[in-house]
Structures are given as structure tokens and as C-alpha cells.
mmCIF file of C-alpha atoms in Angstrom:
data_model
loop_
_atom_site.group_PDB
_atom_site.id
_atom_site.type_symbol
_atom_site.label_atom_id
_atom_site.label_comp_id
_atom_site.label_asym_id
_atom_site.label_seq_id
_atom_site.Cartn_x
_atom_site.Cartn_y
_atom_site.Cartn_z
ATOM 1 C CA VAL A 1 5.771 -3.328 12.506
ATOM 2 C CA SER A 2 5.097 -5.537 15.287
ATOM 3 C CA GLN A 3 6.213 -9.254 15.105
ATOM 4 C CA ASP A 4 4.996 -12.479 16.558
ATOM 5 C CA PRO A 5 6.268 -14.961 17.932
ATOM 6 C CA ASP A 6 9.315 -13.437 19.212
ATOM 7 C CA GLU A 7 11.170 -16.321 19.380
ATOM 8 C CA ALA A 8 10.430 -19.783 17.986
ATOM 9 C CA ARG A 9 12.240 -23.087 18.768
ATOM 10 C CA VAL A 10 11.790 -25.439 15.283
ATOM 11 C CA THR A 11 12.615 -28.971 14.546
ATOM 12 C CA GLU A 12 13.493 -29.786 11.159
ATOM 13 C CA GLY A 13 10.971 -30.829 8.931
ATOM 14 C CA ASP A 14 8.329 -28.778 10.875
ATOM 15 C CA ARG A 15 5.961 -25.823 9.261
ATOM 16 C CA VAL A 16 7.044 -22.218 10.761
ATOM 17 C CA THR A 17 4.306 -19.558 10.833
ATOM 18 C CA LEU A 18 5.634 -15.908 11.484
ATOM 19 C CA GLY A 19 3.274 -13.235 11.800
ATOM 20 C CA CYS A 20 3.746 -9.430 10.981
ATOM 21 C CA GLN A 21 0.855 -6.363 11.825
ATOM 22 C CA VAL A 22 1.764 -3.238 9.840
ATOM 23 C CA LEU A 23 0.665 -0.311 11.733
ATOM 24 C CA VAL A 24 0.520 2.761 10.060
ATOM 25 C CA ALA A 25 -0.735 6.203 10.729
ATOM 26 C CA GLU A 26 -1.749 7.183 7.337
ATOM 27 C CA PRO A 27 -3.694 5.756 4.522
ATOM 28 C CA TRP A 28 -1.060 3.945 1.988
ATOM 29 C CA ASP A 29 -1.666 2.901 -1.162
ATOM 30 C CA LEU A 30 0.995 0.227 -1.949
ATOM 31 C CA LEU A 31 4.075 -1.496 0.444
ATOM 32 C CA ARG A 32 6.548 -3.743 0.071
ATOM 33 C CA LEU A 33 6.761 -6.384 2.878
ATOM 34 C CA GLU A 34 10.050 -8.973 3.188
ATOM 35 C CA TRP A 35 10.911 -11.304 5.588
ATOM 36 C CA VAL A 36 14.806 -10.823 5.948
ATOM 37 C CA ARG A 37 17.389 -13.575 7.351
ATOM 38 C CA GLU A 38 19.579 -11.417 10.197
ATOM 39 C CA VAL A 39 22.590 -13.175 9.687
ATOM 40 C CA GLY A 40 23.818 -12.121 6.124
ATOM 41 C CA HIS A 41 20.268 -10.175 5.418
ATOM 42 C CA ARG A 42 19.088 -12.865 2.908
ATOM 43 C CA VAL A 43 15.557 -12.167 1.633
ATOM 44 C CA LEU A 44 13.353 -14.814 2.588
ATOM 45 C CA CYS A 45 10.589 -13.263 0.947
ATOM 46 C CA SER A 46 9.814 -10.261 -0.817
ATOM 47 C CA THR A 47 5.773 -8.989 -2.085
ATOM 48 C CA ARG A 48 3.801 -5.915 -2.753
ATOM 49 C CA LEU A 49 1.027 -5.370 -0.745
ATOM 50 C CA ARG A 50 -2.242 -3.339 -1.156
ATOM 51 C CA PRO A 51 -4.490 -2.238 1.865
ATOM 52 C CA THR A 52 -7.759 -3.715 0.393
ATOM 53 C CA ILE A 53 -6.864 -6.578 -1.102
ATOM 54 C CA PRO A 54 -6.826 -9.768 0.798
ATOM 55 C CA THR A 55 -4.473 -11.969 -1.116
ATOM 56 C CA PRO A 56 -0.866 -11.263 -2.279
ATOM 57 C CA PRO A 57 -0.304 -9.775 -6.030
ATOM 58 C CA GLU A 58 2.494 -11.725 -6.772
ATOM 59 C CA PRO A 59 3.983 -14.799 -5.077
ATOM 60 C CA CYS A 60 6.645 -14.921 -2.114
ATOM 61 C CA ALA A 61 9.933 -14.851 -4.311
ATOM 62 C CA PRO A 62 12.251 -16.018 -4.563
ATOM 63 C CA HIS A 63 11.403 -19.010 -2.745
ATOM 64 C CA ALA A 64 7.919 -19.266 -3.682
ATOM 65 C CA SER A 65 7.596 -23.490 -3.844
ATOM 66 C CA ARG A 66 8.133 -23.349 0.002
ATOM 67 C CA LEU A 67 6.725 -20.504 1.320
ATOM 68 C CA ARG A 68 2.642 -19.394 1.711
ATOM 69 C CA LEU A 69 1.998 -15.627 2.269
ATOM 70 C CA ALA A 70 -1.246 -14.599 3.506
ATOM 71 C CA TRP A 71 -2.287 -11.385 3.601
ATOM 72 C CA HIS A 72 -5.429 -10.277 5.788
ATOM 73 C CA PRO A 73 -4.912 -6.017 6.269
ATOM 74 C CA PRO A 74 -3.313 -4.802 8.597
ATOM 75 C CA ARG A 75 -1.702 -8.698 9.150
ATOM 76 C CA ALA A 76 0.702 -10.578 7.104
ATOM 77 C CA THR A 77 1.563 -14.319 7.888
ATOM 78 C CA LEU A 78 4.095 -16.519 6.347
ATOM 79 C CA SER A 79 4.630 -19.878 6.682
ATOM 80 C CA LEU A 80 7.337 -22.004 5.886
ATOM 81 C CA CYS A 81 6.846 -25.300 4.798
ATOM 82 C CA GLN A 82 9.116 -28.149 6.029
ATOM 83 C CA ALA A 83 11.534 -26.340 7.783
ATOM 84 C CA GLN A 84 15.449 -26.826 7.093
ATOM 85 C CA ARG A 85 18.423 -27.161 8.826
ATOM 86 C CA ASP A 86 19.687 -23.838 6.870
ATOM 87 C CA ASN A 87 16.622 -21.902 7.432
ATOM 88 C CA ALA A 88 17.707 -21.399 11.418
ATOM 89 C CA GLY A 89 18.300 -17.958 12.506
ATOM 90 C CA ARG A 90 16.639 -14.814 13.294
ATOM 91 C CA TYR A 91 13.904 -13.272 10.868
ATOM 92 C CA LEU A 92 13.155 -9.582 10.569
ATOM 93 C CA CYS A 93 9.720 -8.168 8.936
ATOM 94 C CA ARG A 94 10.400 -5.239 6.893
ATOM 95 C CA VAL A 95 8.002 -2.510 5.782
ATOM 96 C CA THR A 96 8.601 -0.298 3.005
ATOM 97 C CA LEU A 97 5.817 2.005 1.563
ATOM 98 C CA GLU A 98 6.004 2.594 -1.837
ATOM 99 C CA ILE A 99 5.159 5.806 -3.476
#
């Protein structure tokens, strides 16, 4: 997994875009992609993705109203609309291949 940007400074009310590129050596059918907040390991976004379907099959739960996830294999982009003070912190893109 490759993330970008490495670090971003955002003002309250801004739109934040986080990128995650999935680099897999072998073919895959289904993976779980999660954006996790480092402090407290709170999941900001969780969805399942397929390599051939360009849109996520389910919304970015549990905060679907403020988040937009775009999937253009092998890259996922998470946009947070109207950042709030409690969104501050470091985020990790976590990918799990499901079998």
C-alpha cells in the first residue's frame, strides 16, 4: 500500500483528499479497504472493493454523509468534506485481501 500525501495541514471547513494505491503481486477478487485514525484506531471509512469495478459497491461506512470514496483500480481516493477540528490526526490506509 502506498499513501499520499504523506502529510497535510488542513483548516477547519476545508476539503481533504487522501490517496491510497494498492500494490498487489498476485491477482485478487476482493479486498477490504479501511482508513483508520491512528489515535484510538477509529475507522473513518470501511468498504470492500473489486479490481474490475471502478466504484465501491457499498458506501464508506460509518460516516458516508461526509465522505466520498473513489475507486479507480489500483487507486482509492477518500475525500472528507468540511473537515472539523475533531478530524485532526494521522490516518492510515489499511488493506486486507479477503478470501
